[in-house]
Short mmCIF file of C-alpha atoms and ligand atoms in Angstrom, two decimals:
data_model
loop_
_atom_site.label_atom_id
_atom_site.label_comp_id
_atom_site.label_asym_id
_atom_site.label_seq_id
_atom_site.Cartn_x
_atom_site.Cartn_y
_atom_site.Cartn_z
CA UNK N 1 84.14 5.96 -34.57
CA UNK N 2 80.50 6.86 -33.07
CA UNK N 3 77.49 7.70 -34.27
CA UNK N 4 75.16 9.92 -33.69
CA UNK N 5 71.63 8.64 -31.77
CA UNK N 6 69.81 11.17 -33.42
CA UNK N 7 70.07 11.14 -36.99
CA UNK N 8 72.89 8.04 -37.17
CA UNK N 9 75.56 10.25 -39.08
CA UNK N 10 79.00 10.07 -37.96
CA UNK N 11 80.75 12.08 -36.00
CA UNK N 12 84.15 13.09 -34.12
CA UNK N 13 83.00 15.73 -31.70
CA UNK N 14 80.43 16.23 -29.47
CA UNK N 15 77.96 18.15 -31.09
CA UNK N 16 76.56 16.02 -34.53
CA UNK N 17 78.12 18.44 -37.83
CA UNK N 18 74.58 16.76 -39.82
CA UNK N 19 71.87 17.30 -37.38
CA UNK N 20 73.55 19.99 -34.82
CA UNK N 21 72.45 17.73 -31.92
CA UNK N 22 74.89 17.29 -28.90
CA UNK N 23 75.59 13.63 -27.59
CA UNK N 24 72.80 14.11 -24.69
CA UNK N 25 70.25 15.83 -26.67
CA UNK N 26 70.60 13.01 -29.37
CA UNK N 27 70.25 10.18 -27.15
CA UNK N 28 66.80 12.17 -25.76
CA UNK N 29 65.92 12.39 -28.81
CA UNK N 30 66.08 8.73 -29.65
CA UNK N 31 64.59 7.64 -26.78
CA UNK N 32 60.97 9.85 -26.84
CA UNK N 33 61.58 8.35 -30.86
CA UNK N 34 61.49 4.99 -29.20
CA UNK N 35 58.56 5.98 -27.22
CA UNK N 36 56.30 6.79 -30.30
CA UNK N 37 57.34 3.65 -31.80
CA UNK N 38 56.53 1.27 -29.33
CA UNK N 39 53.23 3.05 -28.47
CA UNK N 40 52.27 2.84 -32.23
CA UNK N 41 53.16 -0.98 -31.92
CA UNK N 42 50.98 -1.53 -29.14
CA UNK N 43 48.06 -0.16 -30.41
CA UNK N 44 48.69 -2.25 -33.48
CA UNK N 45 48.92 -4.99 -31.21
CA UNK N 46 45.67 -3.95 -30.18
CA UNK N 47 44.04 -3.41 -33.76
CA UNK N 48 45.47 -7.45 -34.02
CA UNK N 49 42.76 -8.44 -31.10
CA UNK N 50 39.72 -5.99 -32.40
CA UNK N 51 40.67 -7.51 -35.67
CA UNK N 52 40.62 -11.33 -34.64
CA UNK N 53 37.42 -10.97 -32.79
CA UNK N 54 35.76 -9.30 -35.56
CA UNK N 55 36.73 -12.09 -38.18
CA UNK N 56 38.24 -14.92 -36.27
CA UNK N 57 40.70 -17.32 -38.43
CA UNK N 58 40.69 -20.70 -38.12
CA UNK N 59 44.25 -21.08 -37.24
CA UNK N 60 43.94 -18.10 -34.28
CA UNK N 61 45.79 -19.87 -31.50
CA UNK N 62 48.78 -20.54 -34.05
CA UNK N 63 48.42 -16.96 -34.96
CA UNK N 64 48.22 -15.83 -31.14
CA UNK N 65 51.64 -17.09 -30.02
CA UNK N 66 53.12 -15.85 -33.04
CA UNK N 67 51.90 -12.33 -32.25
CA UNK N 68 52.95 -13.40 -28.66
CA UNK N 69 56.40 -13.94 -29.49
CA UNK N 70 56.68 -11.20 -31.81
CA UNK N 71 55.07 -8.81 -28.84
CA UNK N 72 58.06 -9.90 -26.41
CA UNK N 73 60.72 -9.92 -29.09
CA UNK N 74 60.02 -6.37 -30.04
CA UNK N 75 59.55 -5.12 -26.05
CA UNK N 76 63.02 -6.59 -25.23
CA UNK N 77 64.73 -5.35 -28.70
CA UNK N 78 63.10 -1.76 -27.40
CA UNK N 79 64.49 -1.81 -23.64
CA UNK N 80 67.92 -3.30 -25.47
CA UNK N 81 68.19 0.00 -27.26
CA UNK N 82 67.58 2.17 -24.44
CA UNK N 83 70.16 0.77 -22.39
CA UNK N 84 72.52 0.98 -25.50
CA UNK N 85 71.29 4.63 -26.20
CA UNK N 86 71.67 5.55 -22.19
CA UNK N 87 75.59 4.15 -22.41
CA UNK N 88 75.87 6.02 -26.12
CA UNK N 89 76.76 2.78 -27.35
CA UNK N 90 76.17 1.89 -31.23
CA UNK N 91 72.60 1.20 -31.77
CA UNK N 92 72.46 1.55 -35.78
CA UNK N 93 71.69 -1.98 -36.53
CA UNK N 94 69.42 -2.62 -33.62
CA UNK N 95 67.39 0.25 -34.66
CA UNK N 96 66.94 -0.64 -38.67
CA UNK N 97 65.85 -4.21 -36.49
CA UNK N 98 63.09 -2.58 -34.30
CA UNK N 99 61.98 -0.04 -36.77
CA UNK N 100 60.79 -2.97 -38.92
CA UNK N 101 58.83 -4.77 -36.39
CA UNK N 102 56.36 -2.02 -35.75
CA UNK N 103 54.38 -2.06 -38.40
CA UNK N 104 53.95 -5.93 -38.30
CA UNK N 105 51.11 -5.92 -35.91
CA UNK N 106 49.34 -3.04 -38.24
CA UNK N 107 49.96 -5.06 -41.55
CA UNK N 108 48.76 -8.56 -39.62
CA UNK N 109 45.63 -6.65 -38.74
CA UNK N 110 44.70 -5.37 -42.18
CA UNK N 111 45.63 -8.57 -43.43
CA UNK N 112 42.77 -10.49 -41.48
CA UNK N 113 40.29 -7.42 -42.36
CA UNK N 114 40.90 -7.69 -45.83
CA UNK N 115 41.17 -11.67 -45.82
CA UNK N 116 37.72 -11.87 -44.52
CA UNK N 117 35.99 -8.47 -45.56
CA UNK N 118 36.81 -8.83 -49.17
CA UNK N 119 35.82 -12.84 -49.07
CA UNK N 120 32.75 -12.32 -51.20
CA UNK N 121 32.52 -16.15 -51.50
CA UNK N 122 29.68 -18.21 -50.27
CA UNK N 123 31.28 -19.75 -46.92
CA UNK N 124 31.61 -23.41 -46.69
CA UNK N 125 28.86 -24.78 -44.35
CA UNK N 126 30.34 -28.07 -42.06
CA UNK N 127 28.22 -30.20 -40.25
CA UNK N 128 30.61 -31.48 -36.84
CA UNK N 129 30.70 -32.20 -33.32
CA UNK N 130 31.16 -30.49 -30.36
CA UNK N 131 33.71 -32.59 -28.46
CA UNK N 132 35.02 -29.98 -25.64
CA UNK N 133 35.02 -26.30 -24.80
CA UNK N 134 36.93 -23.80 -22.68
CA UNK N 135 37.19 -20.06 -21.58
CA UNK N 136 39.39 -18.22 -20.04
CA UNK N 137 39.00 -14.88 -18.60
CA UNK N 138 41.00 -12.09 -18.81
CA UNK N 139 41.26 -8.51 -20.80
CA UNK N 140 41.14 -10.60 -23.74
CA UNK N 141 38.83 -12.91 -23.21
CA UNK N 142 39.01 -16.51 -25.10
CA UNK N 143 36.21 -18.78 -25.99
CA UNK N 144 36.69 -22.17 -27.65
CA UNK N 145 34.59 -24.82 -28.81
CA UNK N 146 36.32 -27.55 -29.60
CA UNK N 147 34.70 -29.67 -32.44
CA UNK N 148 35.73 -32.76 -34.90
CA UNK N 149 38.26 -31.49 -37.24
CA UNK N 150 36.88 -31.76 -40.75
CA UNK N 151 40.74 -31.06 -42.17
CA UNK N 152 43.29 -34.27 -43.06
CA UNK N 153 45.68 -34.40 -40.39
CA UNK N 154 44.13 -32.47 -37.93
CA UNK N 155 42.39 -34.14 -34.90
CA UNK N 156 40.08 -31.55 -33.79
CA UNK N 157 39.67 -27.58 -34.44
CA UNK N 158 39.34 -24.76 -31.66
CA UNK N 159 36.87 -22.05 -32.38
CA UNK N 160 36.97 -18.88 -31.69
CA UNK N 161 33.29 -18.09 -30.84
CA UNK N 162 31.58 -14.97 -28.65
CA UNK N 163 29.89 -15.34 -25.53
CA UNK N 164 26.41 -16.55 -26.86
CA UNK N 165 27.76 -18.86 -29.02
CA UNK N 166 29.99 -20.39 -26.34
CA UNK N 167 27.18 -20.78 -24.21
CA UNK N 168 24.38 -21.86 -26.86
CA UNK N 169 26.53 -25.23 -27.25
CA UNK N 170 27.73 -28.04 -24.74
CA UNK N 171 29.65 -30.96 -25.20
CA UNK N 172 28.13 -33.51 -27.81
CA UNK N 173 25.68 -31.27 -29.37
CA UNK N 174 25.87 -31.02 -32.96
CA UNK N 175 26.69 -27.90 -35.02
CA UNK N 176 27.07 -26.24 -38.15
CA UNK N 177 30.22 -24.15 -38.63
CA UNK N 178 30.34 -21.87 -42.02
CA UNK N 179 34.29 -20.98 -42.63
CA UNK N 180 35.22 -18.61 -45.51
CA UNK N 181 37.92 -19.41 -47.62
CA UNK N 182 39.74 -16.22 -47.72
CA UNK N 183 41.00 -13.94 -50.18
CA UNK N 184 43.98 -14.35 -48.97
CA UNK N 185 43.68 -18.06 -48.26
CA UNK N 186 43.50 -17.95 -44.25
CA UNK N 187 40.21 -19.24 -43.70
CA UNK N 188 37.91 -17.74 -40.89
CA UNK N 189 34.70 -18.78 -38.96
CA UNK N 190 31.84 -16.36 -40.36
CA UNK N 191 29.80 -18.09 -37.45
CA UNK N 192 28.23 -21.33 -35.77
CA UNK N 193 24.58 -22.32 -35.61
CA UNK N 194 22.69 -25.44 -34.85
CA UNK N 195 21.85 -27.94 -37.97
ZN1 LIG V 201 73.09 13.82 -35.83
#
């Protein structure tokens, strides 16, 4: 039994009795399909790092690989599929699979928005440390300062912080760092000054 790439019904000759599609112009069909998705993944992916600059969490390396992972995982499920869909091979399952990651990187996104935007609460203001900082360049560029961790069990935190910020501060100084709580409980730097 096959199915067809198009529209998944199933079918015993070559041109699909639900959709009308031929073997051929199903399988182009799903692949420009697979196109769309994964562009409308990126530019979640995308939407992730406007949103993560614009209200940095706490946790944002944690968060980073996750995305990471989840960025590779979803790239590799995508070429999968097109090799499947190029041999007419069954690609049902796989597809249910890697139409559910692409909104991920959209619903992380709004999640941070909303998890910061909506924090109406008075951030906490914590007086630390700097211990250590560094950059790295890159399209996305990443700026740390590392400071005394004011949490049980952690040793130290790494904050996200812009340009100014990152250069307003060296090693030893002391600093002032006001995190939000959250409304969704991930809390997020709302920024750093001096005491
Ligand atoms: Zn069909």
């Amino acid at each position: 039994m096959t199915r067809c790439l198009n529209c998944g019904a199933e079918r015993d000759a070559d041109v699909c009795s639900s959709c009308g599609l031929n073997s051929s112009a199903a399988e182009f069909s799903l692949r420009k399909r697979l196109l769309n998705h994964t562009a409308i993944f990126l530019l979640g992916a995308l939407a992730f790092v406007v949103a993560s600059n614009r209200y940095p969490p706490l946790e944002l390396d944690g968060i980073l690989i996750f995305i990471g992972v989840l960025f590779f995982v979803t790239l590799g499920i995508a070429m999968w599929l097109e090799r499947r869909a190029l041999h007419h091979a069954e690609v049902e399952a796989l597809k249910r699979v890697y139409y559910g990651l692409i909104p991920i990187p959209w619903l992380l996104s709004a999640l941070l928005l909303a998890n910061a935007a909506a924090d109406t609460a008075r951030p906490k203001v914590i007086d630390t440390h700097v211990v250590g900082k560094f950059a790295m360049r890159g399209p996305v560029a990443t700026r740390r300062l590392v400071v005394t961790s004011w949490r049980g069990g952690h040793r130290v935190e790494r904050l996200p912080v812009d340009g100014g910020d990152f250069d307003r501060f060296s090693t030893g100084d002391a600093i002032e760092v006001k995190v939000g709580e959250g409304l969704v409980g991930i809390p997020w730097i709302s920024g750093v000054s001096r005491p």
